[in-house]
Amino acid sequence: MRFPGTPLSRRRTLQLGGGAVVLAADVGGCGTKETSGKVVSTAARLPEPYTVPLPIPAQARPAGRANGVDRYELEQREASVEILPGLKTKIWGYDGTFPGPTIVGRGHRKVLLVMRNSLPVPTSTHLHGGVTPPDSDGYPTDLVVPVGGSAADWKPKTGGGSHGGHMGAGGWVFHEGERTYEYPLGQRASTLWYHDHRMDFSAPQVWRGLAGFFLVHDEEEEALPLPGGDRDIPLMLTDRAFEEDGSFRYPSVDPSLKGEPGVEGDFHAGVLGDVQLVNGAPWPVLDVTNTRYRFRLLNASNARRYTLALERDGKRAGRLVQIGSDVGLLEKPVAHTAVTMAPGERFDVVVDFADFPVGATVDLVNTLGEDGMERVMRFRVTKRAKDDSRVPERLSTPPRVARGQAVTKRSFDFRLTKEEGDHERWTINGRPFSTDETWAKPREGTVELWSLSSDFHHPVHLHMAHFKVVSRSGRKPAATDAGWKDTVDVRPYEVVEVLVRFDGYRGRYMMHCHNLEHEDMAMMANFDVV
């Protein structure tokens, strides 16, 4: 997928490791320095903020449990649901819901997920943050074709077509109607999520609703006196736009998602909606007691970044006490007045509403938002209640890692690369993606130091492998970089160093930008764990 290039007069040069990397100073349609895309405007009438109750995603029920294995069955299907009051929206959802049902597993207890595809297009399901065997990782060309269809209907043309002949001839796998994903869950308690990962079409298919929570618990987490039960709440943040009749509005070149991939016009920098959804509801409200609540924050937006903070009467109030990151509890809690989240990142936080009187309203806001998108949701403190929960000074004993353990160093540059004429392509190290090629071959059980640089806001996500952020442009990591992660916000003209641990499985995995429009334009790279 290509788009008009950025003139050389609008670029900057970043010195990196003795060499010079040309970075785009601005990309058409990108918005401001802190945003990462272009807004699609809604035509429908919008509700007043804070009038729709916050829905809580239903918890999936196991279809069976035997021999230390939990078996779940989900169906991807179309459904008509009410998102905007008084209007119906056709979604593509897991079991016909948006978000999909929350799957709950336990560390070191296997989950089998049977996924049936009743949609009109192929899908691939990725467990984001999962330490998963390669054949169940949701590689973008490992597809489940629709029920009643066949692989022959969806095999790509010779040369790969959609990526200018750079796709490669290998790597395509087709399952007819349904398949079973295997998740051993050999990992710590964490807030994961599952979503569509189809080659070229992840962005519009996630936009239509293919995303859900996957929570992992373990004994270490359960021994803590943290808020639980109905005070442990997952919050999926997404932005969307709507047509006048309530249907989703998205600038696909081919709205059927069966032909040419990509977005129209200058949306290549990322698609932003102008309606803020939390758990699929617009600017919702939640009634709370004056007690502590645990909120599992997930940025599941295609391209939107958030800086989240609490406000009362328009003024900053309260703290977000972080207890967990992408893939596990922190060693110690970290109190923030605000947290910045890139697409794909998760923050596990505790909010103490005892800091506010009964009758108070507390707003969760996005300080990066504008034109209504500065609002996220509202909490209403409605009554008093007993609270036996607390946030202990020590939460967990996560694995440690140090620079001295790194067996090698690699550099990966995420940027626009000039091609023939006045065209450019999102690339990693200047190379177009190919299913047949690999960018690195780390050895299983080792640690490597990876240096990630960027010309734009690129949330870099690694499949299977988890990492710790050790520096940002030669300085200490941000306080919000704490803990083990699978996604990191690499900002313009920045170099982020991460120590990556390759524990889990051997085989082919990938890293990519989790701005989903960038991902669909093949800003991806394979790495083979050997």
Coordinates of C-alpha atoms in Angstrom, one line a residue:
M1 CA 0.0 0.0 0.0
R2 CA 1.5 3.3 -1.1
F3 CA 0.6 6.9 -0.7
P4 CA 2.0 10.3 -1.8
G5 CA 5.4 11.0 -0.3
T6 CA 6.5 13.6 2.1
P7 CA 8.7 16.3 0.4
L8 CA 12.3 16.1 1.5
S9 CA 12.1 19.7 2.6
R10 CA 9.8 18.7 5.5
R11 CA 12.0 16.0 7.0
R12 CA 14.5 16.0 9.8
T13 CA 17.6 13.9 10.3
L14 CA 18.2 11.9 13.5
Q15 CA 21.7 10.7 14.4
L16 CA 21.6 7.1 15.4
G17 CA 24.5 4.9 16.3
G18 CA 26.9 6.9 14.1
G19 CA 24.7 6.9 11.1
A20 CA 22.0 9.3 9.9
V21 CA 18.3 8.3 9.6
V22 CA 16.0 10.6 7.7
L23 CA 12.8 11.1 9.5
A24 CA 9.5 12.7 8.3
A25 CA 9.0 16.0 10.1
D26 CA 5.3 15.9 9.2
V27 CA 2.9 13.5 7.4
G28 CA -0.1 14.8 5.6
G29 CA -3.3 14.3 7.6
C30 CA -1.5 13.4 10.8
G31 CA -3.0 16.1 13.0
T32 CA -0.9 17.7 15.8
K33 CA 2.4 16.7 17.4
E34 CA 0.6 14.5 20.0
T35 CA -2.0 12.9 17.7
S36 CA -1.6 10.2 15.2
G37 CA -4.2 10.3 12.4
K38 CA -7.1 12.1 10.8
V39 CA -10.6 12.4 12.1
V40 CA -13.6 10.8 10.4
S41 CA -16.7 12.9 11.2
T42 CA -20.0 11.4 12.4
A43 CA -23.2 12.2 10.6
A44 CA -25.6 10.8 13.2
R45 CA -27.0 12.7 16.2
L46 CA -24.9 12.1 19.3
P47 CA -26.1 11.6 22.8
E48 CA -25.3 14.0 25.6
P49 CA -22.1 12.8 27.4
Y50 CA -22.5 10.9 30.6
T51 CA -26.1 9.7 30.0
V52 CA -25.5 6.1 28.8
P53 CA -24.6 3.6 31.6
L54 CA -21.3 1.8 31.3
P55 CA -21.8 -1.8 30.1
I56 CA -19.6 -4.5 31.5
P57 CA -18.6 -7.2 28.9
A58 CA -20.1 -10.6 29.6
Q59 CA -17.7 -13.3 30.8
A60 CA -17.4 -16.2 28.4
R61 CA -18.5 -19.6 29.8
P62 CA -16.2 -22.6 29.2
A63 CA -17.8 -25.2 26.9
G64 CA -15.8 -27.8 28.8
R65 CA -13.2 -28.4 31.5
A66 CA -11.1 -31.6 31.6
N67 CA -7.6 -32.7 32.4
G68 CA -6.3 -29.2 33.3
V69 CA -7.7 -27.6 30.1
D70 CA -10.5 -25.1 29.7
R71 CA -12.3 -25.1 26.3
Y72 CA -14.1 -22.0 25.0
E73 CA -16.2 -21.7 21.8
L74 CA -16.8 -18.4 20.1
E75 CA -18.5 -17.4 16.9
Q76 CA -17.6 -14.4 14.8
R77 CA -20.8 -13.1 13.4
E78 CA -22.7 -10.0 12.4
A79 CA -25.2 -8.5 14.8
S80 CA -27.4 -5.4 15.1
V81 CA -26.8 -3.5 18.4
E82 CA -27.6 -0.2 19.9
I83 CA -24.5 1.9 20.5
L84 CA -25.9 5.4 19.8
P85 CA -29.3 5.7 21.6
G86 CA -32.2 5.1 19.2
L87 CA -30.1 3.8 16.4
K88 CA -28.9 0.3 15.3
T89 CA -25.3 -0.4 14.3
K90 CA -24.3 -3.5 12.4
I91 CA -21.2 -4.9 14.1
W92 CA -18.8 -7.8 13.5
G93 CA -18.5 -9.3 17.0
Y94 CA -17.3 -12.3 18.9
D95 CA -20.6 -14.0 19.7
G96 CA -22.2 -10.9 18.2
T97 CA -21.1 -8.5 20.9
F98 CA -18.8 -5.5 21.1
P99 CA -16.6 -5.9 23.0
G100 CA -16.5 -9.6 22.8
P101 CA -17.0 -11.8 25.8
T102 CA -14.2 -11.6 28.4
I103 CA -12.3 -14.9 28.5
V104 CA -10.8 -15.7 32.0
G105 CA -7.9 -18.1 32.3
R106 CA -5.3 -19.1 34.9
G107 CA -1.6 -19.0 34.6
H108 CA -0.1 -22.4 33.5
R109 CA -3.6 -23.8 32.8
K110 CA -4.2 -24.4 29.1
V111 CA -7.1 -22.7 27.2
L112 CA -8.4 -24.1 23.9
L113 CA -10.4 -21.5 21.9
V114 CA -12.5 -22.8 19.1
M115 CA -13.2 -19.9 16.8
R116 CA -16.0 -20.3 14.2
N117 CA -16.2 -17.7 11.4
S118 CA -19.7 -16.8 10.3
L119 CA -18.6 -13.5 8.8
P120 CA -18.4 -12.9 5.0
V121 CA -14.5 -12.5 5.1
P122 CA -11.5 -14.4 6.5
T123 CA -10.3 -13.7 10.0
S124 CA -7.2 -14.4 12.1
T125 CA -7.4 -14.1 15.9
H126 CA -4.3 -12.9 17.9
L127 CA -4.0 -13.1 21.7
H128 CA -2.3 -9.8 22.3
G129 CA 0.3 -10.3 25.0
G130 CA 0.0 -14.1 25.0
V131 CA 3.0 -16.4 25.2
T132 CA 1.6 -18.6 22.5
P133 CA 2.9 -21.3 20.1
P134 CA 3.5 -19.9 16.7
D135 CA 0.8 -21.9 15.0
S136 CA -1.8 -20.3 17.4
D137 CA -0.3 -16.8 17.4
G138 CA -2.7 -15.4 14.9
Y139 CA -0.2 -14.7 12.1
P140 CA -1.9 -12.4 9.6
T141 CA -1.8 -15.0 6.8
D142 CA -3.0 -17.9 9.0
L143 CA -6.7 -17.4 8.2
V144 CA -10.1 -18.9 9.0
V145 CA -12.2 -18.6 5.9
P146 CA -16.0 -18.2 6.3
V147 CA -18.3 -21.1 7.0
G148 CA -19.3 -22.7 3.8
G149 CA -16.3 -21.2 1.9
S150 CA -13.1 -22.7 0.7
A151 CA -9.4 -21.8 0.7
A152 CA -9.5 -21.5 -3.0
D153 CA -11.9 -18.5 -2.7
W154 CA -9.3 -16.5 -0.8
K155 CA -5.8 -17.5 -2.0
P156 CA -3.8 -14.4 -3.1
K157 CA -2.8 -13.8 -6.6
T158 CA 0.8 -14.6 -7.5
G159 CA 3.2 -11.8 -6.2
G160 CA 1.0 -10.9 -3.3
G161 CA -0.9 -8.1 -5.1
S162 CA -1.8 -5.9 -2.2
H163 CA 1.7 -5.0 -1.2
G164 CA 3.2 -4.2 -4.6
G165 CA 4.6 -7.7 -5.1
H166 CA 6.5 -7.7 -1.8
M167 CA 4.2 -10.2 0.0
G168 CA 6.1 -13.3 -0.9
A169 CA 4.8 -16.6 -2.1
G170 CA 4.8 -18.5 1.1
G171 CA 3.2 -18.3 4.5
W172 CA -0.5 -18.6 3.7
V173 CA -2.5 -21.1 5.7
F174 CA -6.3 -21.5 5.5
H175 CA -8.8 -23.2 7.8
E176 CA -12.3 -23.7 6.5
G177 CA -15.1 -22.5 8.8
E178 CA -13.4 -22.8 12.2
R179 CA -10.2 -23.7 14.0
T180 CA -8.9 -24.2 17.5
Y181 CA -6.3 -21.9 19.0
E182 CA -4.1 -23.3 21.8
Y183 CA -3.1 -21.0 24.7
P184 CA -0.9 -22.7 27.3
L185 CA -0.8 -19.4 29.4
G186 CA 2.6 -20.1 30.8
Q187 CA 2.7 -16.5 32.1
R188 CA 1.9 -14.3 35.1
A189 CA -1.5 -12.8 35.9
S190 CA -2.2 -10.0 33.4
T191 CA -4.7 -8.1 31.3
L192 CA -4.5 -9.4 27.7
W193 CA -6.9 -8.9 24.8
Y194 CA -7.8 -10.8 21.7
H195 CA -8.5 -9.2 18.3
D196 CA -8.6 -9.7 14.6
H197 CA -5.3 -9.8 12.8
R198 CA -6.1 -10.5 9.1
M199 CA -3.5 -9.4 6.6
D200 CA -4.3 -6.0 5.1
F201 CA -7.7 -5.7 6.9
S202 CA -7.0 -5.7 10.7
A203 CA -8.0 -2.0 11.0
P204 CA -11.5 -2.1 9.5
Q205 CA -12.3 -5.5 11.0
V206 CA -11.3 -4.3 14.5
W207 CA -13.2 -1.1 13.9
R208 CA -16.3 -3.1 13.2
G209 CA -16.0 -4.8 16.6
L210 CA -13.6 -7.8 16.6
A211 CA -11.9 -7.2 20.0
G212 CA -12.3 -8.6 23.6
F213 CA -10.6 -8.9 26.9
F214 CA -8.6 -12.0 28.0
L215 CA -7.8 -11.9 31.7
V216 CA -5.2 -14.2 33.3
H217 CA -5.2 -14.8 37.1
D218 CA -2.7 -16.6 39.3
E219 CA -2.2 -17.3 43.0
E220 CA 0.2 -14.4 43.5
E221 CA -2.4 -11.9 42.3
E222 CA -5.2 -13.5 44.2
A223 CA -3.3 -13.3 47.5
L224 CA -3.3 -9.5 47.3
P225 CA -6.0 -7.4 49.0
L226 CA -6.8 -5.5 45.8
P227 CA -10.4 -4.5 44.8
G228 CA -12.2 -7.4 43.3
G229 CA -15.6 -8.7 42.2
D230 CA -17.8 -5.9 40.8
R231 CA -15.0 -3.4 41.7
D232 CA -12.6 -5.0 39.2
I233 CA -13.7 -3.5 35.9
P234 CA -12.1 -3.8 32.4
L235 CA -12.4 -0.6 30.4
M236 CA -11.9 -0.9 26.6
L237 CA -11.3 2.5 25.1
T238 CA -12.1 2.9 21.4
D239 CA -13.0 5.8 19.1
R240 CA -15.5 5.4 16.3
A241 CA -17.5 7.4 13.7
F242 CA -21.0 6.8 12.5
E243 CA -23.2 7.4 9.5
E244 CA -26.6 9.1 9.9
D245 CA -28.4 5.8 10.2
G246 CA -26.1 4.6 13.0
S247 CA -23.8 2.3 10.9
F248 CA -20.0 2.6 11.4
R249 CA -18.3 5.1 9.2
Y250 CA -14.8 4.1 8.0
P251 CA -12.9 5.2 4.9
S252 CA -12.2 1.8 3.4
V253 CA -11.2 1.7 -0.3
D254 CA -13.5 -1.4 -0.6
P255 CA -16.2 -1.5 2.2
S256 CA -16.9 -5.1 1.5
L257 CA -13.3 -5.9 2.7
K258 CA -13.1 -8.6 0.0
G259 CA -11.1 -6.7 -2.6
E260 CA -8.5 -3.9 -2.6
P261 CA -7.3 -3.1 1.0
G262 CA -6.5 0.3 2.4
V263 CA -8.1 3.6 3.2
E264 CA -9.2 6.4 1.0
G265 CA -7.6 9.9 0.8
D266 CA -5.1 10.9 3.4
F267 CA -6.1 8.6 6.2
H268 CA -2.8 6.6 5.8
A269 CA -1.5 8.2 9.0
G270 CA -4.3 6.6 11.0
V271 CA -8.1 6.8 11.3
L272 CA -9.5 8.6 14.3
G273 CA -13.2 8.6 15.3
D274 CA -15.1 11.5 16.9
V275 CA -17.2 9.4 19.3
Q276 CA -15.5 8.1 22.4
L277 CA -16.6 4.6 23.4
V278 CA -15.9 2.8 26.6
N279 CA -16.9 -0.9 26.5
G280 CA -18.8 0.0 23.4
A281 CA -20.9 2.8 24.9
P282 CA -20.5 6.5 24.1
W283 CA -19.1 8.7 26.9
P284 CA -20.7 6.4 29.6
V285 CA -21.3 6.9 33.3
L286 CA -20.7 4.5 36.1
D287 CA -22.2 4.7 39.6
V288 CA -19.5 3.9 42.3
T289 CA -19.3 3.7 46.1
N290 CA -16.7 5.7 48.0
T291 CA -14.3 2.8 47.9
R292 CA -11.3 1.6 45.8
Y293 CA -11.9 0.3 42.3
R294 CA -9.5 -1.6 40.0
F295 CA -9.8 -0.5 36.4
R296 CA -8.1 -2.5 33.6
L297 CA -7.5 0.2 31.0
L298 CA -7.0 -0.9 27.4
N299 CA -6.4 1.4 24.4
A300 CA -8.1 -0.7 21.7
S301 CA -8.4 2.3 19.3
N302 CA -7.0 2.0 15.8
A303 CA -4.7 5.0 16.0
R304 CA -5.8 7.4 18.9
R305 CA -3.4 8.1 21.8
Y306 CA -4.8 9.1 25.2
T307 CA -3.4 10.9 28.2
L308 CA -5.9 10.0 30.9
A309 CA -6.4 11.9 34.1
L310 CA -9.2 12.4 36.7
E311 CA -11.0 15.7 37.0
R312 CA -13.7 17.1 39.3
D313 CA -15.4 20.4 38.3
G314 CA -12.9 20.8 35.5
K315 CA -9.8 20.6 37.8
R316 CA -7.4 17.8 38.2
A317 CA -8.3 15.5 41.1
G318 CA -7.4 12.1 42.3
R319 CA -4.6 9.7 41.2
L320 CA -4.3 6.7 39.0
V321 CA -2.3 4.2 41.1
Q322 CA -0.7 1.8 38.6
I323 CA -0.4 -1.8 39.8
G324 CA 0.1 -3.5 36.5
S325 CA 1.4 -3.0 32.9
D326 CA 0.8 -4.9 29.7
V327 CA 1.7 -8.3 30.9
G328 CA 1.8 -8.4 34.6
L329 CA 1.7 -6.8 38.0
L330 CA 4.4 -4.3 38.9
E331 CA 6.8 -5.0 41.7
K332 CA 5.6 -1.9 43.6
P333 CA 2.6 0.5 42.8
V334 CA 3.3 3.8 41.0
A335 CA 1.0 6.8 41.5
H336 CA 0.3 8.9 38.5
T337 CA -1.6 12.1 38.0
A338 CA -1.9 11.1 34.3
V339 CA -1.0 8.2 32.0
T340 CA -0.4 8.2 28.3
M341 CA -1.6 5.2 26.4
A342 CA -0.7 4.3 22.8
P343 CA -2.8 1.8 20.8
G344 CA -2.5 -1.7 22.2
E345 CA -1.1 -0.7 25.7
R346 CA -2.8 -1.7 29.0
F347 CA -2.6 0.0 32.3
D348 CA -4.0 -1.7 35.5
V349 CA -4.8 1.1 37.9
V350 CA -6.6 1.6 41.2
V351 CA -8.7 4.7 41.9
D352 CA -9.8 5.5 45.5
F353 CA -13.2 7.2 45.5
A354 CA -12.9 7.8 49.2
D355 CA -11.1 10.9 48.2
F356 CA -14.4 12.3 47.0
P357 CA -17.7 13.1 48.9
V358 CA -20.9 11.2 48.2
G359 CA -22.7 13.1 45.4
A360 CA -19.5 14.0 43.6
T361 CA -18.9 13.4 39.9
V362 CA -15.4 12.5 38.8
D363 CA -14.5 12.6 35.1
L364 CA -12.0 10.5 33.3
V365 CA -10.6 12.8 30.6
N366 CA -8.2 12.6 27.7
T367 CA -6.0 15.7 27.7
L368 CA -4.9 15.0 24.1
G369 CA -8.5 15.1 22.9
E370 CA -10.4 18.0 21.4
D371 CA -13.8 18.7 19.9
G372 CA -15.6 16.5 22.4
M373 CA -12.9 13.8 22.5
E374 CA -11.4 15.3 25.7
R375 CA -14.2 13.5 27.5
V376 CA -14.0 9.8 28.2
M377 CA -16.4 8.8 30.9
R378 CA -17.8 9.9 34.3
F379 CA -18.0 8.3 37.7
R380 CA -20.8 9.2 40.1
V381 CA -20.1 8.6 43.8
T382 CA -23.5 7.6 45.0
K383 CA -23.1 6.0 48.4
R384 CA -20.8 4.9 51.2
A385 CA -19.7 1.3 51.5
K386 CA -17.2 -0.8 53.6
D387 CA -13.9 -1.2 51.9
D388 CA -11.5 -4.0 53.0
S389 CA -9.2 -3.6 50.0
R390 CA -5.9 -1.8 49.9
V391 CA -2.9 -1.4 47.6
P392 CA 0.1 -3.1 49.3
E393 CA 3.6 -1.5 49.1
R394 CA 4.8 -4.7 47.4
L395 CA 2.7 -6.3 44.7
S396 CA 4.7 -9.1 43.1
T397 CA 8.1 -10.5 42.3
P398 CA 8.5 -10.1 38.5
P399 CA 11.5 -11.5 36.7
R400 CA 14.5 -9.2 36.6
V401 CA 16.6 -8.4 33.6
A402 CA 19.8 -6.3 33.1
R403 CA 21.8 -4.9 30.2
G404 CA 24.6 -7.3 30.9
Q405 CA 22.3 -10.2 30.0
A406 CA 21.9 -9.1 26.4
V407 CA 23.7 -11.4 24.0
T408 CA 23.4 -8.9 21.1
K409 CA 22.0 -5.5 20.1
R410 CA 19.7 -4.9 17.2
S411 CA 18.2 -1.6 15.8
F412 CA 14.8 -1.2 14.1
D413 CA 13.8 2.0 12.5
F414 CA 10.1 2.6 11.9
R415 CA 9.5 5.2 9.2
L416 CA 8.4 6.2 5.7
T417 CA 10.7 5.0 3.0
K418 CA 10.8 6.7 -0.4
E419 CA 10.0 4.6 -3.5
E420 CA 9.6 5.3 -7.1
G421 CA 8.1 8.6 -8.1
D422 CA 6.5 10.5 -5.3
H423 CA 5.5 7.5 -3.3
E424 CA 6.5 6.3 0.2
R425 CA 5.8 3.2 2.3
W426 CA 5.7 2.5 6.0
T427 CA 8.7 0.3 6.6
I428 CA 10.9 -1.2 9.3
N429 CA 14.6 -0.7 8.5
G430 CA 13.6 0.5 5.1
R431 CA 12.4 -3.0 4.0
P432 CA 8.9 -3.8 2.7
F433 CA 7.2 -6.6 4.6
S434 CA 7.4 -10.2 3.1
T435 CA 6.0 -13.4 4.6
D436 CA 9.1 -15.1 3.3
E437 CA 11.8 -12.9 5.0
T438 CA 13.0 -12.5 8.5
W439 CA 14.5 -9.4 10.2
A440 CA 16.1 -11.2 13.2
K441 CA 16.8 -14.7 14.6
P442 CA 17.0 -14.5 18.4
R443 CA 17.8 -17.7 20.3
E444 CA 15.2 -19.1 22.6
G445 CA 16.0 -18.4 26.3
T446 CA 18.2 -15.4 25.6
V447 CA 17.9 -11.6 26.1
E448 CA 18.6 -9.0 23.4
L449 CA 18.8 -5.3 23.5
W450 CA 16.6 -3.7 20.8
S451 CA 16.8 -0.1 19.8
L452 CA 13.6 1.3 18.3
S453 CA 13.5 4.6 16.5
S454 CA 10.7 6.4 14.8
D455 CA 9.6 9.2 12.5
F456 CA 6.1 9.4 13.9
H457 CA 4.0 8.0 16.7
H458 CA 4.5 4.2 16.3
P459 CA 3.3 1.9 19.1
V460 CA 5.6 -1.0 18.6
H461 CA 4.2 -4.4 19.5
L462 CA 6.1 -7.7 19.7
H463 CA 4.3 -11.0 19.5
M464 CA 5.1 -13.7 22.1
A465 CA 8.2 -11.9 23.5
H466 CA 8.0 -9.5 26.5
F467 CA 10.3 -6.7 27.3
K468 CA 11.4 -4.0 29.7
V469 CA 12.0 -0.4 28.6
V470 CA 15.5 0.7 29.7
S471 CA 15.9 4.1 28.1
R472 CA 14.3 6.9 26.0
S473 CA 16.7 8.8 23.8
G474 CA 19.5 8.1 26.3
R475 CA 17.5 9.1 29.3
K476 CA 15.7 7.1 32.0
P477 CA 12.4 5.6 31.0
A478 CA 9.2 7.4 31.9
A479 CA 7.4 6.4 35.1
T480 CA 4.6 5.0 32.9
D481 CA 7.1 2.6 31.2
A482 CA 7.3 0.5 34.4
G483 CA 6.8 -3.3 34.3
W484 CA 7.0 -5.9 31.6
K485 CA 5.4 -4.9 28.3
D486 CA 4.5 -6.1 24.8
T487 CA 3.8 -2.7 23.3
V488 CA 5.7 0.6 23.7
D489 CA 4.9 4.1 22.5
V490 CA 7.8 5.2 20.3
R491 CA 7.4 8.9 19.7
P492 CA 8.7 11.1 16.9
Y493 CA 12.4 11.5 16.7
E494 CA 12.9 9.2 19.7
V495 CA 15.1 6.1 20.3
V496 CA 13.7 3.7 22.8
E497 CA 15.8 0.8 24.1
V498 CA 14.1 -2.3 25.3
L499 CA 15.5 -5.6 26.8
V500 CA 13.6 -8.4 25.1
R501 CA 13.4 -11.9 26.7
F502 CA 12.7 -14.7 24.2
D503 CA 11.1 -17.2 26.6
G504 CA 8.3 -19.4 25.3
Y505 CA 8.5 -21.1 21.9
R506 CA 10.6 -21.4 18.8
G507 CA 9.2 -20.4 15.5
R508 CA 8.1 -17.5 13.4
Y509 CA 6.7 -14.4 15.2
M510 CA 6.4 -10.8 14.2
M511 CA 6.6 -7.2 15.4
H512 CA 4.7 -4.4 14.0
C513 CA 3.3 -0.9 14.5
H514 CA 0.0 -1.2 16.4
N515 CA -1.4 1.9 14.6
L516 CA -3.7 -0.5 12.7
E517 CA -3.7 1.5 9.5
H518 CA 0.1 1.4 9.5
E519 CA -0.1 -2.4 10.2
D520 CA -2.4 -2.9 7.3
M521 CA 0.1 -1.0 5.1
A522 CA 2.6 -3.7 6.1
M523 CA 4.6 -1.9 8.8
M524 CA 5.6 -5.4 10.0
A525 CA 8.7 -7.6 10.3
N526 CA 9.1 -11.3 11.1
F527 CA 11.5 -12.6 13.7
D528 CA 12.3 -16.3 14.0
V529 CA 13.0 -17.7 17.5
V530 CA 15.6 -20.4 17.0

